[in-house]
C-alpha positions in Angstrom: -20.0 85.4 -129.9 -19.8 88.8 -130.9 -21.2 89.3 -134.3 -18.8 88.7 -136.9 -17.2 85.9 -134.5 -14.6 86.4 -131.4 -14.7 83.6 -129.0 -13.8 84.0 -124.5 -11.5 81.2 -123.6 -11.2 80.8 -119.7 -13.0 84.3 -119.4 -10.0 86.5 -120.8 -9.2 85.0 -124.5 -8.6 88.0 -126.7 -11.5 88.7 -129.1 -10.3 91.4 -131.5 -12.4 91.2 -135.0 -10.7 90.7 -138.0 -13.3 93.2 -139.7 -11.7 96.6 -138.2 -8.4 98.1 -136.7 -7.7 98.9 -133.1 -7.6 102.6 -133.5 -10.8 103.7 -136.1 -9.9 106.7 -138.8 -12.9 108.3 -137.7 -16.1 107.0 -135.3 -18.6 104.9 -136.9 -22.3 105.3 -137.6 -24.7 104.3 -135.1 -27.6 101.6 -136.4 -29.8 102.7 -138.9 -32.8 103.2 -136.1 -30.2 105.4 -134.0 -29.4 109.0 -134.2 -25.8 110.2 -133.4 -25.7 112.6 -130.5 -24.2 116.0 -130.7 -20.0 115.3 -131.0 -19.3 118.9 -129.5 -19.4 118.6 -125.2 -20.0 121.5 -123.1 -17.0 122.8 -121.3 -16.8 122.3 -117.6 -14.0 123.7 -115.3 -10.7 123.4 -116.2 -9.6 121.1 -112.9 -11.3 117.8 -112.4 -13.2 117.7 -109.3 -15.5 115.5 -107.2 -19.0 115.6 -108.5 -22.1 116.1 -107.1 -24.4 113.4 -107.1 -27.6 113.6 -108.8 -29.7 111.9 -106.1 -31.1 109.2 -108.2 -30.3 105.5 -107.5 -27.7 103.9 -109.7 -28.6 100.6 -111.6 -27.0 97.7 -111.0 -24.1 96.6 -113.4 -24.9 93.9 -115.1 -24.8 92.1 -118.8 -27.2 92.2 -121.2 -28.9 95.7 -120.6 -27.7 99.3 -122.2 -26.7 101.8 -119.7 -26.1 105.3 -119.6 -23.7 107.0 -117.3 -24.5 110.3 -115.9 -22.1 112.4 -113.7 -23.3 115.0 -110.8 -23.6 117.8 -112.9 -26.2 116.2 -115.3 -23.4 115.5 -118.1 -23.9 112.1 -120.1 -20.8 110.2 -121.1 -20.8 110.0 -124.7 -18.6 108.8 -127.7 -17.3 111.7 -129.6 -17.1 112.0 -133.5 -13.2 111.4 -133.1 -14.0 108.2 -131.1 -12.6 110.0 -128.1 -15.3 109.8 -124.6 -16.3 112.9 -123.7 -19.7 114.3 -121.6 -22.7 115.8 -122.7 -26.0 117.6 -122.4 -27.6 116.4 -125.5 -27.1 112.4 -124.9 -28.3 110.1 -127.6 -27.7 106.6 -129.1 -23.7 107.3 -128.7 -24.4 107.6 -125.2 -25.6 104.0 -124.7 -23.1 101.2 -123.7 -23.4 97.4 -122.7 -21.3 96.1 -119.5 -20.8 92.5 -120.8 -18.8 90.1 -117.8 -15.5 88.6 -118.7 -17.6 85.3 -117.6 -20.6 84.6 -116.1 -20.6 86.3 -112.2 -17.4 88.1 -113.0 -17.4 91.7 -111.8 -15.0 92.6 -114.7 -16.7 94.1 -117.9 -16.1 95.1 -121.3 -17.7 98.6 -122.1 -19.1 98.3 -125.2 -21.2 100.6 -127.4 -24.8 99.2 -127.5 -25.4 101.1 -130.8 -22.5 102.1 -132.8 -22.2 99.1 -134.9 -19.3 98.2 -137.5 -18.6 95.0 -139.5 -21.5 93.5 -137.3 -19.7 94.3 -134.0 -19.6 96.9 -131.4 -16.7 98.6 -129.8 -15.1 98.6 -126.7 -13.9 101.5 -124.8 -10.0 101.6 -124.2 -7.7 103.6 -122.5 -5.6 105.8 -124.8 -2.6 107.7 -124.7 -3.0 110.6 -127.5 0.7 112.1 -126.4 3.3 112.7 -123.8 1.9 115.8 -122.4 -2.1 114.8 -123.2 -3.7 113.1 -120.2 -5.0 109.4 -120.7 -8.4 109.2 -122.3 -10.6 107.0 -123.4 -11.4 105.8 -127.0 -13.1 103.2 -129.1 -11.1 100.2 -130.2 -11.9 97.1 -131.5 -12.7 94.7 -128.3 -10.4 92.3 -126.9 -11.0 90.8 -123.6 -7.2 90.2 -123.3 -6.0 93.8 -122.9 -6.1 95.0 -119.6 -6.9 99.0 -120.4 -10.1 97.5 -121.6 -11.3 95.7 -118.5 -13.5 97.9 -116.3 -14.9 97.5 -112.9 -17.4 99.7 -111.1 -16.6 100.0 -107.5 -19.3 102.0 -104.9 -18.6 105.9 -104.9 -17.7 107.4 -101.5 -21.1 106.9 -99.3 -22.5 104.9 -101.7 -23.7 107.6 -103.6 -23.0 106.1 -107.5 -20.3 104.5 -109.1 -16.5 105.0 -109.9 -15.8 103.6 -113.5 -12.3 102.2 -113.1 -10.2 100.7 -115.7 -7.4 98.6 -115.3 -6.3 100.8 -112.2 -7.6 104.2 -113.4 -10.4 106.2 -112.7 -12.7 108.1 -115.1 -12.5 111.7 -114.6 -14.8 114.4 -115.8 -15.1 118.2 -115.3 -12.0 119.1 -117.9 -12.1 122.1 -119.8 -12.4 120.6 -123.3 -15.5 118.1 -122.3 -13.0 115.2 -122.4 -13.3 112.2 -120.0 -10.1 111.8 -118.4 -8.3 108.7 -116.7 -5.7 108.9 -114.1 -4.8 106.8 -110.7 -6.4 108.0 -107.6 -4.4 108.7 -104.9 -4.6 110.2 -101.3 -6.9 113.4 -101.7 -7.5 113.3 -105.1 -10.8 113.9 -107.0 -12.7 110.9 -108.3 -16.1 111.4 -110.4 -18.8 109.7 -109.3 -21.4 108.6 -111.5 -25.3 107.8 -111.7 -26.0 104.6 -114.1 -29.4 104.5 -115.9 -30.7 101.8 -117.0 -32.0 101.7 -120.7 -33.1 98.6 -121.4 -32.1 95.3 -123.1 -29.3 95.0 -125.0 -29.6 93.7 -128.8 -26.1 93.1 -128.5 -25.2 89.1 -128.8 -23.8 87.2 -125.8 -20.3 87.3 -124.9 -19.1 83.8 -126.2 -22.2 82.7 -128.3 
């Protein structure tokens, strides 16, 4: 069970916290032992492009570990002050995530904040639509394993160099002019961002279902 209480039944039961809403008014603070990363993300190219890989081998995605996701430009996925995922060259605790499988052995995961805790519980990344003309983004929300737009997979990138971040059929792209991470469908010839996954140590989050 997550701290604060949420159960997983048959691997896909909702586990939303009763202590927080789906869309936070502001991004939560990190734990006392952590230092928040800079909220501003450096600008990249205006058009999403396939990123160059860093040449480092990606860590294996699994539960109970903290991970950082770095694109080919050396920028790390992080949660900004507005709760929206962006990339930054100055990563910190807001750049650490725990990939929690929906069931033992599952390749489907919740992507939880490793150090950003509110009400005793982490947040989960979720597909977010800010407006009709705004690209889909990733934003923190109360964890709910019953929501398809919180279910992530991490297929191998082309040539096996790095991993893609996929959520409900959409792929995370970096390289936007404002530094935000956007998600969209991948069609033939579309650019996709590859990420090197860095293992940052054992997670302190409770096991899913405890």
